XYZ file of C-alpha atoms in Angstrom:
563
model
C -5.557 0.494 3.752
C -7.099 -2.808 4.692
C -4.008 -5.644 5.712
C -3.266 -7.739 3.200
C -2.384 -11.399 4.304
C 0.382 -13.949 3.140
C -0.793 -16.077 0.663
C 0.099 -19.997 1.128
C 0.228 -20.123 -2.698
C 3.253 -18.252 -2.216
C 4.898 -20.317 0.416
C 3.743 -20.672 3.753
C 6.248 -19.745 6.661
C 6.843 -21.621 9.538
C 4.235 -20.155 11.148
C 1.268 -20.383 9.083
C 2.164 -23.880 8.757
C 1.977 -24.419 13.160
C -1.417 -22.123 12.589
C -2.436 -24.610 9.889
C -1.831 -27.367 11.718
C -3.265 -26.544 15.592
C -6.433 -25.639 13.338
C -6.635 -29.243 11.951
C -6.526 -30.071 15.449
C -8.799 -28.373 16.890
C -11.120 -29.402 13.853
C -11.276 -32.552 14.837
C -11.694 -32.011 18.315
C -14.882 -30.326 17.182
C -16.067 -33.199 14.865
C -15.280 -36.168 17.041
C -17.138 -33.813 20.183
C -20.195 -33.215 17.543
C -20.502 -37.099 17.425
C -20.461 -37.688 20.477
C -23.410 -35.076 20.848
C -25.312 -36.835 18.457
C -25.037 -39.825 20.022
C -25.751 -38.701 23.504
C -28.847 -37.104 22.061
C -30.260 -40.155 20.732
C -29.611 -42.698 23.890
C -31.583 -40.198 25.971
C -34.392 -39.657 23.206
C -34.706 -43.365 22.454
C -38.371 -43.019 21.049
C -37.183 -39.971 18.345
C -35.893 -41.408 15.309
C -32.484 -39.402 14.820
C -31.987 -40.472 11.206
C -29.424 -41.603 9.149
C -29.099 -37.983 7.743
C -27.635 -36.515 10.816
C -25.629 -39.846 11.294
C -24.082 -39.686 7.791
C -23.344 -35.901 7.974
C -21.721 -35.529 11.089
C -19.625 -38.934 10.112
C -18.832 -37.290 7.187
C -17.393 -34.152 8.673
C -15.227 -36.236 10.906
C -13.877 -38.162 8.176
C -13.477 -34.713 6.652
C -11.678 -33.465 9.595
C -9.344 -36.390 9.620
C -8.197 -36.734 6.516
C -7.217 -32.511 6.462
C -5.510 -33.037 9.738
C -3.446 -36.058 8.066
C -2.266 -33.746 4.884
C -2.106 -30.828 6.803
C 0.491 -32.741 8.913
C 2.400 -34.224 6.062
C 2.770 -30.506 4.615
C 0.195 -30.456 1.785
C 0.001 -26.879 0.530
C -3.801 -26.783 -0.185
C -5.163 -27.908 3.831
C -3.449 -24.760 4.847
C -4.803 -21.935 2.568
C -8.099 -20.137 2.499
C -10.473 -22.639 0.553
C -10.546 -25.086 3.711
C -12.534 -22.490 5.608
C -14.950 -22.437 3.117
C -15.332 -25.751 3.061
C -15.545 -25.795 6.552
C -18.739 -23.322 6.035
C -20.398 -25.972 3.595
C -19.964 -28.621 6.170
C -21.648 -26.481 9.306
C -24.315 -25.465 7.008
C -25.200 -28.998 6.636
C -25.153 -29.714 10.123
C -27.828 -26.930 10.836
C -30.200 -28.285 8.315
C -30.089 -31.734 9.172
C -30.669 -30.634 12.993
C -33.117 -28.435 13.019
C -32.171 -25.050 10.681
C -32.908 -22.228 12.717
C -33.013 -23.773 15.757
C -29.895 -25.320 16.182
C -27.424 -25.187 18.261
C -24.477 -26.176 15.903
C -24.972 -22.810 14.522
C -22.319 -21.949 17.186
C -19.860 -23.799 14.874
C -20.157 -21.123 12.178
C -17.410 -18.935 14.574
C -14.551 -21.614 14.096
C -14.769 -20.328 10.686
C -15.086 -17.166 11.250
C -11.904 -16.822 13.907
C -9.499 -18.907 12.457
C -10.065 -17.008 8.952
C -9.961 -13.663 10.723
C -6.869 -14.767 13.117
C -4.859 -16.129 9.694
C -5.592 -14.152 6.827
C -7.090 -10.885 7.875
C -10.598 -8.454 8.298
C -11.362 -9.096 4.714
C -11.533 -12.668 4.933
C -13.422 -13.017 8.118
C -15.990 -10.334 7.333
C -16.528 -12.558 4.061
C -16.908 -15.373 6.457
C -18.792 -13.390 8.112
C -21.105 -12.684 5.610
C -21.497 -16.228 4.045
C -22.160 -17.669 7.307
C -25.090 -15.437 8.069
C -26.494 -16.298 4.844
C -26.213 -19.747 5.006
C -27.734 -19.777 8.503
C -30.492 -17.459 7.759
C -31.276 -19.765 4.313
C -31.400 -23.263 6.714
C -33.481 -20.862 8.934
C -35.976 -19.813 6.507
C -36.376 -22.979 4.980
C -37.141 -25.494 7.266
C -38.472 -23.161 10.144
C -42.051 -21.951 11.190
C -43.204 -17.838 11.993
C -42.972 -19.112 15.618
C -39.104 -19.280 15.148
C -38.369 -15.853 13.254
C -37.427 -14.327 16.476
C -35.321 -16.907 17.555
C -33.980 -16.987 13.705
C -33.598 -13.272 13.734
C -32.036 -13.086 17.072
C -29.139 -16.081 16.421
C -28.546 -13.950 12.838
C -27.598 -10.353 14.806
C -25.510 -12.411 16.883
C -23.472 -14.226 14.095
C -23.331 -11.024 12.033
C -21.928 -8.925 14.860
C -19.908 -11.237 17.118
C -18.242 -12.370 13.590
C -17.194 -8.827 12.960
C -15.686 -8.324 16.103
C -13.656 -10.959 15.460
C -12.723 -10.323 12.143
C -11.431 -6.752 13.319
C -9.692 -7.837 16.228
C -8.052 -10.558 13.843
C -7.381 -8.226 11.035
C -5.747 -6.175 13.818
C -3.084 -9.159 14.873
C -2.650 -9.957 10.951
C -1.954 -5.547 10.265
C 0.023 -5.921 13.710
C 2.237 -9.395 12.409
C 3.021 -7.221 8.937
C 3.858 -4.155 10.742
C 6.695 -5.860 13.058
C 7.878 -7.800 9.491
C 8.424 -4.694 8.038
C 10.472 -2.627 11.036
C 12.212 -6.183 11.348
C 13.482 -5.732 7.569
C 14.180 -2.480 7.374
C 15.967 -2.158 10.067
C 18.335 -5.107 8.604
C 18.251 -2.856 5.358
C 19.813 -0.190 7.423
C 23.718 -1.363 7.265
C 26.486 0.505 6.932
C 28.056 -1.220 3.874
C 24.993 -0.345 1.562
C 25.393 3.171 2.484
C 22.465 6.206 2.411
C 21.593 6.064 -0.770
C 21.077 2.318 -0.984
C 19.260 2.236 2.526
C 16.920 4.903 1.454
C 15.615 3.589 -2.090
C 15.061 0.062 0.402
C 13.217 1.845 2.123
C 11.319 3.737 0.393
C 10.623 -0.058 -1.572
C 9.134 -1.604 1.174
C 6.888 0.977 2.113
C 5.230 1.309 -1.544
C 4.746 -2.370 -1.009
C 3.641 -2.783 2.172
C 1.019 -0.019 1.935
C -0.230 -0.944 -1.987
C 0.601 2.817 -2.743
C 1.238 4.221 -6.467
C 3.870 6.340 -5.499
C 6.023 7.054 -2.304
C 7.874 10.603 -2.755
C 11.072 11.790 -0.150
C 12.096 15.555 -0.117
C 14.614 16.317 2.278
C 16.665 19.104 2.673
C 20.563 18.868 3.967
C 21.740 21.784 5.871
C 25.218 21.655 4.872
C 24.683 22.541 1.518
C 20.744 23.863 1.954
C 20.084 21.967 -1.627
C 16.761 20.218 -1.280
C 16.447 16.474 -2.705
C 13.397 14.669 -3.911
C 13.458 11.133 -4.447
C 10.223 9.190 -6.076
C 9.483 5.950 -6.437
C 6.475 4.175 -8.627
C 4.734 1.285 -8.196
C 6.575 -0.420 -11.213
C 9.916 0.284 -10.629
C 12.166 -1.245 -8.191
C 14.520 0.355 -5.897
C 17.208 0.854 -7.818
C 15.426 2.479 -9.849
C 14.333 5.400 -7.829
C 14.273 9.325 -9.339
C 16.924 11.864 -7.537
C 16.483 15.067 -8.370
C 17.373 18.724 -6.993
C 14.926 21.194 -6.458
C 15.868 24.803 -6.486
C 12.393 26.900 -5.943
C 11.019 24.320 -2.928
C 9.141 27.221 -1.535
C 6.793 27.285 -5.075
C 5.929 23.231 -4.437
C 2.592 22.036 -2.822
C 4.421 19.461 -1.191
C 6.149 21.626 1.214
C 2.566 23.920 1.762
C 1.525 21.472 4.514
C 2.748 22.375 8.192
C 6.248 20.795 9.119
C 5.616 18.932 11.812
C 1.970 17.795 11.430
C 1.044 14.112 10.127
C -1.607 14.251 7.347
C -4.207 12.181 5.768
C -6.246 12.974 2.843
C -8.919 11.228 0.812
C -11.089 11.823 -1.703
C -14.316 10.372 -0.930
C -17.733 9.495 -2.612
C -20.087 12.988 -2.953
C -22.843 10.911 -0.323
C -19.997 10.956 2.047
C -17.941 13.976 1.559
C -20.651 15.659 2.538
C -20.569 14.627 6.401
C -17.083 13.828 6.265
C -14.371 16.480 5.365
C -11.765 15.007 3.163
C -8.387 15.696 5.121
C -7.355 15.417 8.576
C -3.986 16.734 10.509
C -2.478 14.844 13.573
C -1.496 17.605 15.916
C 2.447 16.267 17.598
C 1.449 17.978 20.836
C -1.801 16.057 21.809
C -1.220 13.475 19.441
C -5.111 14.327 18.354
C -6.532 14.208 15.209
C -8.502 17.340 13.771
C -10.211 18.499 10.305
C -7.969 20.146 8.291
C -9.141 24.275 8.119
C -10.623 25.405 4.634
C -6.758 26.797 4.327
C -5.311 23.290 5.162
C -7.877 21.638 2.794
C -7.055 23.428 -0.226
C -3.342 22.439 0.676
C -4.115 19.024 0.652
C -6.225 19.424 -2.251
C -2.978 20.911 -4.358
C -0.736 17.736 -3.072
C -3.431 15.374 -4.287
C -3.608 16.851 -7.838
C 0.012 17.072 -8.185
C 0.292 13.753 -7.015
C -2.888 12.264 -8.760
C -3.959 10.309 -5.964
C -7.339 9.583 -4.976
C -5.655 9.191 -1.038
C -2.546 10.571 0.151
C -0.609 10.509 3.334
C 2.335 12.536 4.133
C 4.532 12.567 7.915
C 7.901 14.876 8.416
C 11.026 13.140 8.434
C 12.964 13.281 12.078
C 16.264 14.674 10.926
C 18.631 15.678 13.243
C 20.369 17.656 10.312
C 17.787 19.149 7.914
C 14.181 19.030 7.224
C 12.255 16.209 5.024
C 8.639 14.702 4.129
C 7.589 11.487 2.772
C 4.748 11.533 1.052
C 2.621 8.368 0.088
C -0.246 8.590 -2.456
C -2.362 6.013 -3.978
C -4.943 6.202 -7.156
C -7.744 3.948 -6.116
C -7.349 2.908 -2.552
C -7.924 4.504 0.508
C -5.635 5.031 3.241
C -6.299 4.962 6.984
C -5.366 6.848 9.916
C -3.622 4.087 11.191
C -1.359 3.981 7.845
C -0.581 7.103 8.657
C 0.603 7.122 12.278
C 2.824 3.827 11.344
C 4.400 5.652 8.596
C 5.671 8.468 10.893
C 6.540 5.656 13.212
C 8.312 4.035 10.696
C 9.847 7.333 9.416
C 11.249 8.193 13.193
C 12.822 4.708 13.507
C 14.613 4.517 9.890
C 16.064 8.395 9.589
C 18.042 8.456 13.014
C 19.926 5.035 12.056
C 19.972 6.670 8.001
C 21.769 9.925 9.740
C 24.495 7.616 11.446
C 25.053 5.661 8.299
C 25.507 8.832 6.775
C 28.011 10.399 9.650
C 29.531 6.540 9.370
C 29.897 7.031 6.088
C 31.815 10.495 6.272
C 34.240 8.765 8.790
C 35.153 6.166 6.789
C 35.964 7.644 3.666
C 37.624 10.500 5.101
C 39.887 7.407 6.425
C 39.802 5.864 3.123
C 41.003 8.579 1.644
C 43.594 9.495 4.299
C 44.975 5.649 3.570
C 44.753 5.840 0.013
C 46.869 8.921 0.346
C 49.788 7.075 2.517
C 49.679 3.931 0.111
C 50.224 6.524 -3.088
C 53.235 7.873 -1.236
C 54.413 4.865 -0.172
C 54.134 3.697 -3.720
C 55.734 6.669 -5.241
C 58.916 6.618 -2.535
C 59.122 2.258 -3.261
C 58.477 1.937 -6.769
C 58.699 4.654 -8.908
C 61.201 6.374 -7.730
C 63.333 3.721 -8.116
C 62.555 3.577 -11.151
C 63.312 7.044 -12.292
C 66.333 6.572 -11.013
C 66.956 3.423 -12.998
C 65.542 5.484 -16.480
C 67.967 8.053 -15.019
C 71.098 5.613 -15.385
C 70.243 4.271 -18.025
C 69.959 7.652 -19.788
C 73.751 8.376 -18.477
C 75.009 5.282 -19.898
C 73.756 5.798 -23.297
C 75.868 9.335 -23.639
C 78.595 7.816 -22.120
C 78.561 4.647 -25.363
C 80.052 5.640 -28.523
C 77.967 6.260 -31.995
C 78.907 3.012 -32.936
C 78.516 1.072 -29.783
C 75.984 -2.184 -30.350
C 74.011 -1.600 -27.776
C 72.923 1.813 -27.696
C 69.857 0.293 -29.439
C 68.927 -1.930 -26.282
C 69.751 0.687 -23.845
C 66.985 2.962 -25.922
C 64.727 -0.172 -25.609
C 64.997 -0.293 -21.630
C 65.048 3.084 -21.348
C 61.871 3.368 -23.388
C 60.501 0.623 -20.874
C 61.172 2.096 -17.541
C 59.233 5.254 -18.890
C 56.361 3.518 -19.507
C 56.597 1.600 -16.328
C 56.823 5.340 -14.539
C 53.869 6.217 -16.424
C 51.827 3.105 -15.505
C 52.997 3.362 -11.872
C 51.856 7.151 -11.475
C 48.447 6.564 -13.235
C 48.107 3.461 -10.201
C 49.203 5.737 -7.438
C 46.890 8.513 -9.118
C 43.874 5.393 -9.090
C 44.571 4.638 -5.349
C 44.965 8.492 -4.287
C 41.846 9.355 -5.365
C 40.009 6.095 -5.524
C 38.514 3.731 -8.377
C 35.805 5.931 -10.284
C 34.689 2.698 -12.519
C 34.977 -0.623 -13.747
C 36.766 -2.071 -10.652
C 40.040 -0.301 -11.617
C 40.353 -0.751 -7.317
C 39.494 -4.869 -6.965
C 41.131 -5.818 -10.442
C 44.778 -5.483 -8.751
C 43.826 -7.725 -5.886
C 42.239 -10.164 -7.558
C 45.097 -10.858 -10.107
C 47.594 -10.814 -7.026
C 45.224 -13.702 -4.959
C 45.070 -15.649 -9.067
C 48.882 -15.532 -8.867
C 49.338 -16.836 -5.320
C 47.430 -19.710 -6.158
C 48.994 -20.098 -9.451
C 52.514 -20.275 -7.818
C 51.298 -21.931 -4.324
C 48.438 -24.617 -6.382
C 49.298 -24.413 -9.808
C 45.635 -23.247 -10.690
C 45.294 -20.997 -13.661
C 42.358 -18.487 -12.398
C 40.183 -16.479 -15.139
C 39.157 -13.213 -13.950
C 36.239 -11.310 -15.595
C 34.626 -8.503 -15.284
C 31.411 -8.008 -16.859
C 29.913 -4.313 -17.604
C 30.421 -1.240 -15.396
C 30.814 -2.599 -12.008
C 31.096 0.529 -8.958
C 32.059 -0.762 -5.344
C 32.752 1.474 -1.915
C 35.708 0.827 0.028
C 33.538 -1.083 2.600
C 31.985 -3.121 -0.359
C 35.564 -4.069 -2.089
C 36.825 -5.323 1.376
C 33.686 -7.567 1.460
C 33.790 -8.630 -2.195
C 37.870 -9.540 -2.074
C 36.765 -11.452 1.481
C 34.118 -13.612 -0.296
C 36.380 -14.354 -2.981
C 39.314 -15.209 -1.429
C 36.977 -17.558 0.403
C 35.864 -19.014 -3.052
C 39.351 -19.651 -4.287
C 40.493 -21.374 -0.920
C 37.381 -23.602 -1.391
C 38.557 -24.342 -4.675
C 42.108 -25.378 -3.522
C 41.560 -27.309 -0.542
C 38.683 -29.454 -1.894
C 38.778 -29.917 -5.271
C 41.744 -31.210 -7.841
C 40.710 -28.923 -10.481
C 43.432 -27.231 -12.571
C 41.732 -24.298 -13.722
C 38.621 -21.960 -11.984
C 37.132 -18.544 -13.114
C 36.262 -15.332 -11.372
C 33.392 -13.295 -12.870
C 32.051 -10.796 -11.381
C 29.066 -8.151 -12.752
C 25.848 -5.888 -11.761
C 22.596 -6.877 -12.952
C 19.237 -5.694 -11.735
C 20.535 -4.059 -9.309
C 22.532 -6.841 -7.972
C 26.202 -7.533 -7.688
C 26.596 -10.729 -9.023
C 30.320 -12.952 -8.106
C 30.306 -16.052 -9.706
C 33.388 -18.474 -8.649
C 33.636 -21.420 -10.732
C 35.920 -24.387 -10.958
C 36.345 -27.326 -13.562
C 34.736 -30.292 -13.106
C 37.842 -32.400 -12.765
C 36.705 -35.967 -13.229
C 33.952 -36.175 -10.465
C 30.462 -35.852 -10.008
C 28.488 -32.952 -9.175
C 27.239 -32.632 -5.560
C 24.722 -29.688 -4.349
C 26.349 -28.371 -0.604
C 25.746 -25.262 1.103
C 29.269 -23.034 1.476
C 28.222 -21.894 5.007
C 31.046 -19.189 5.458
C 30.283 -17.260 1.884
C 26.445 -18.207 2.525
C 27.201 -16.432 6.112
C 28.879 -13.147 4.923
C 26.072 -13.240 2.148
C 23.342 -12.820 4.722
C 25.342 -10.333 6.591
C 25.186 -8.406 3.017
C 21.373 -8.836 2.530
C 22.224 -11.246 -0.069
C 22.142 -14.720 -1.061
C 24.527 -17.666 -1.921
C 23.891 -20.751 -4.202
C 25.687 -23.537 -5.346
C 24.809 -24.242 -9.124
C 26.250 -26.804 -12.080
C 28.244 -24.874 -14.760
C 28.940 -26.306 -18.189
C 30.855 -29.792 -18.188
C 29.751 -30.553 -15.220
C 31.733 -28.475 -13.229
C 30.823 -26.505 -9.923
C 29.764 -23.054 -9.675
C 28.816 -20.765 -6.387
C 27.153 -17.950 -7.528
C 26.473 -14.999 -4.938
C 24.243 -12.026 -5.645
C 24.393 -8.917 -2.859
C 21.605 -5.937 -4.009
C 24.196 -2.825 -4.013
C-alpha cells in the first residue's frame, strides 16, 4: 500500500524539523537568485519596460521566503507541514504569468515543489504536486500564449508531468524506506526478554496492522512439542492486548493453511477492466526469489483465504521457525497491497521469529531456575520457620497435660497453642505461594514491599501505604524489575524529601502496569524534575516515567510499563 508520511500536526521529529528548515533555506536562495535575474534582465534590456508586475511579484516571494525561513527557524509548527508547498505552487504560478506564461523559464521552479514534497511526505503528495503544477503551468500557458507556442507549451508540460513523477516515486521510495527502518528499529526493541512471547508477539503483530493500514493481521503457528496449532488475530480496533488466542484442532480443513508453506503470496481483488489482463494473485517462489501467477489451483486457494478473511487484498509469508511451522496473514477491506508489502513482511517475519524463539528458550531457562529457587527458599522456609514452630505448638501441647484441671493458665496455654497453629498454617500456605509461584493479585511482590515499608519505617520513621489495585499478574523477571523501581522510589523519598508519610499503588490498566509512588507534600512547593534512574529502567522496560502533583500539593512519580 502507498507510504503514508508523518504528519507535523502530530509532532514533527527532529528530523522533519532539519528538513523543514534546509528547505526554508534553500527557498530563499531561490528567491533572492530570482531577483537578481530580474534585475540582470532589465540592465541589459534597458529599452523593454520590465514592469512593476514582475518587480512586485518576485519582491513578494522573497519577502515570502523570508519571513517562512524566520518561523521555520523559531519552530513554528505550520512553515514545516504540507500547506507551504502549496503555497509555494501559488507563488511560481505567478511568476510564469507575469514573465511570459508558457514561455518561461521560471517554470523550472515548479520542481522545488515537487522534490521537497516528494522527499518529505511521500508519492502521494508529490504526484499531487505533480499534478497541480502541470495545471497551473499549462493554464498560464494557454492564456497568455499564441498557436506558435503550443509546441513549446506542450513540450515544457510532458516534461513537468514526467520528470515530477520520477521524483515523486523515487521520494515516496526514501519516505516507504525511512518507515520501514522505524519499524525493524521498534520491534526489535519490542523483542525483550522481560515482556516474554506472548507480549512480544501481540507487539508485533500491533505494529504491523498499523504500519501497513490492514483490517486484520492473523498468526497460526504450530509448536512441535505439543503439535497443537495456535491462531492469534488481531483487528484494526483493538489494541495489542487485546489480541484473540485460540487452538485449532482440524488445521488441515482451514483455507489458511491451503497455500504452499514456503511461498510468499499476494492477492487482490481488482476492478473487472483490469482483472481481465491481470490475474488476481501472485506467489514469490524462495528459490529464484521470482514472482509468478498463481495456477487456476493456487487461485482458487487464494480466493478461499480472501472470503474467509473478507478482504478485498491479502498478503500472507511463512513464519521462519526453527521449532514448528507458522503463517501470518495480512488482509485489508478496501486497500490494496503491493508486492513490496509483501516481501517486507517476510523480511520482517524472518527478523522477529528467530529473536521470538530465543525469548521463548530464555524464557524456559529462567523459570525452570525460578522454580528450582522457589523450591530451595520453601525448604529453607519450612526447616527455619515452621518447624520451629511445630516444635514450639509441640511444647506447648506437653505443658498443658502436664498443668492440673485447675491450673490458671491452662486457658493461655490453649490461647498460644491455638496461635502457633495458625502461624503453621499461614507459614505452609507462604512456602506453598513461593514453591509454586504467585498465580494472582501480587501474592509474590506484596511480601517485599511490606518488608522495604518497614525498613523505612524503623530506619526513617515514614509510614508507607501500599495498594494494590485490581488483579495485577507479574513474571519473575517483571517482579525483580517492579521491586527495583520501587525501592528506587522510596529511597528518593527518604533522602530528599522530609515527608512523614508516602504511598505505594500499584495496578494494570489498558494494558499497562501502572506504579504510582507518592509522598506528602511536607510544607514545600511543588517542583517538576525528571527521576533519571526510574526514567532509565522505564525505557529499558518500553515504558515511561513522569513526575505529576498529587492532592495537597504533594509529589507523585507515576510509571506505566505495557506488560
Amino acid at each position: 500500500m502507498p507510504a503514508t508520511s508523518i504528519d507535523p500536526d502530530c509532532g514533527t521529529d527532529s528530523t522533519l524539523t532539519a528538513d523543514a528548515l534546509m528547505v526554508a533555506r534553500m527557498r530563499l536562495v531561490l528567491s533572492v537568485s530570482a531577483l537578481l535575474a530580474v534585475g540582470v534582465d532589465a540592465g541589459e534590456l534597458e529599452q523593454e519596460d520590465i514592469g512593476r508586475t514582475v518587480w512586485f511579484v518576485f519582491s513578494g516571494f522573497l519577502a515570502y521566503s523570508l519571513g517562512v525561513y524566520i518561523c521555520t527557524r523559531t519552530g513554528q509548527p505550520y512553515f514545516q507541514g504540507k500547506a507551504i508547498h502549496w503555497l509555494d505552487i501559488l507563488w511560481f504560478t505567478l511568476m510564469v504569468l507575469v514573465t511570459g506564461g508558457g514561455s518561461s523559464l521560471y517554470f523550472l521552479f515548479y520542481f522545488f515543489a515537487i522534490l521537497t514534497s516528494s522527499f518529505r511526505w511521500g508519492y502521494e503528495e508529490g504526484a499531487r504536486m505533480t499534478m497541480a503544477s502541470v495545471v497551473s503551468f499549462a493554464v498560464c500557458g494557454l492564456g497568455t500564449g499564441t498557436g506558435t507556442d503550443t509546441p513549446q507549451l506542450l513540450m515544457r508540460t510532458t516534461f513537468l508531468l514526467a520528470l515530477g513523477h520520477m521524483i515523486g516515486h523515487w521520494g515516496g521510495s526514501k519516505v516507504e524506506l525511512r518507515r520501514r527502518l522505524a519499524l525493524l528499529s521498534q520491534v526489535s526493541r519490542l523483542s525483550n526478554p522481560r515482556f516474554g512471547v506472548n507480549r512480544t508477539i501481540a507487539s508485533t503483530m500491533e505494529k504491523s496492522l498499523a504500519f501497513f493500514d490492514a483490517s486484520h493481521c492473523i498468526l497460526l503457528m504450530r509448536d512441535t512439542d505439543t503439535s497443537n496449532w495456535v491462531l492469534r488475530s488481531l483487528g484494526k480496533s483493538d489494541t495489542g492486548e487485546s489480541v484473540n488466542v485460540e487452538t485449532i484442532e482440524n488445521v488441515s480443513e482451514s483455507p489458511l493453511m491451503a497455500l504452499g508453506t514456503e511461498e510468499v503470496v499476494l492477492s487482490s481483488r481488482l476492478p473487472w477492466l483490469m482483472s481481465l489482463v491481470r490475474v488476481h494473485g501472485h506467489a514469490c517462489d524462495p528459490r529464484t526469489h521470482r514472482w509468478q501467477p498463481q495456477d487456476e489451483q493456487g487461485l482458487r486457494r487464494s480466493a478461499a483465504v480472501a472470503a474467509m478473511l473478507e478482504a478485498r487484498s491479502f498478503m500472507t509469508a511463512p513464519l521462519p521457525m526453527r521449532q514448528g511451522e507458522g503463517r501470518i496473514y495480512v488482509s485489508s477491506h478496501d486497500g490494496l497491497f503491493r508486492k513490496s508489502d509483501a516481501l517486507f513482511l517476510d523480511h520482517l517475519m524472518s527478523q522477529v521469529f528467530p529473536v521470538i524463539e530465543t525469548i521463548k528458550v530464555l524464557d524456559g531457562m529462567a523459570s525452570e531456575a525460578a522454580s528450582k529457587e522457589r523450591l530451595k527458599l520453601s525448604l529453607d522456609l519450612h526447616d527455619t520457620a515452621i518447624q520451629p514452630y511445630i516444635g514450639l505448638k509441640l511444647g506447648l501441647c506437653a505443658l498443658r497435660k502436664k498443668a492440673a484441671a485447675d491450673n490458671p493458665l491452662i486457658d493461655d496455654l490453649d490461647r498460644l497453642a491455638a496461635m502457633a497453629e495458625s502461624v503453621v498454617a499461614d507459614l505452609r500456605h507462604f512456602a506453598g505461594t513461593v514453591k509454586h509461584g504467585a498465580d494472582s493479585r501480587c501474592e509474590f511482590i506484596l511480601p517485599h514491599l511490606h518488608r522495604q515499608a518497614a525498613r523505612i519505617k524503623t530506619l526513617y520513621g515514614i509510614d508507607i501505604q501500599i495498594v494494590v489495585d485490581g488483579d495485577v499478574h507479574l513474571d519473575d523477571r517483571m517482579t525483580a524489575e517492579v521491586l527495583q523501581l520501587v525501592r528506587e522510589g522510596l529511597n528518593n523519598i527518604c533522602k530528599h524529601t522530609h515527608a512523614h508519610r508516602g504511598r505505594i499503588r500499584i495496578g494494570c490498566t489498558d494494558g499497562k502496569l501502572q506504579i504510582r509512588i507518592e509522598n506528602e507534600a511536607c510544607g514545600t512547593s511543588f517542583s517538576n524534575f525528571r527521576p533519571r534512574s526510574i526514567s532509565e529502567r522505564a525505557a529499558a522496560l518500553g515504558g515511561s516515567a513522569e513526575v505529576t502533583q498529587g492532592m495537597g500539593g504533594a509529589t507523585a512519580v507515576l510509571v506505566e510499563i505495557p506488560i
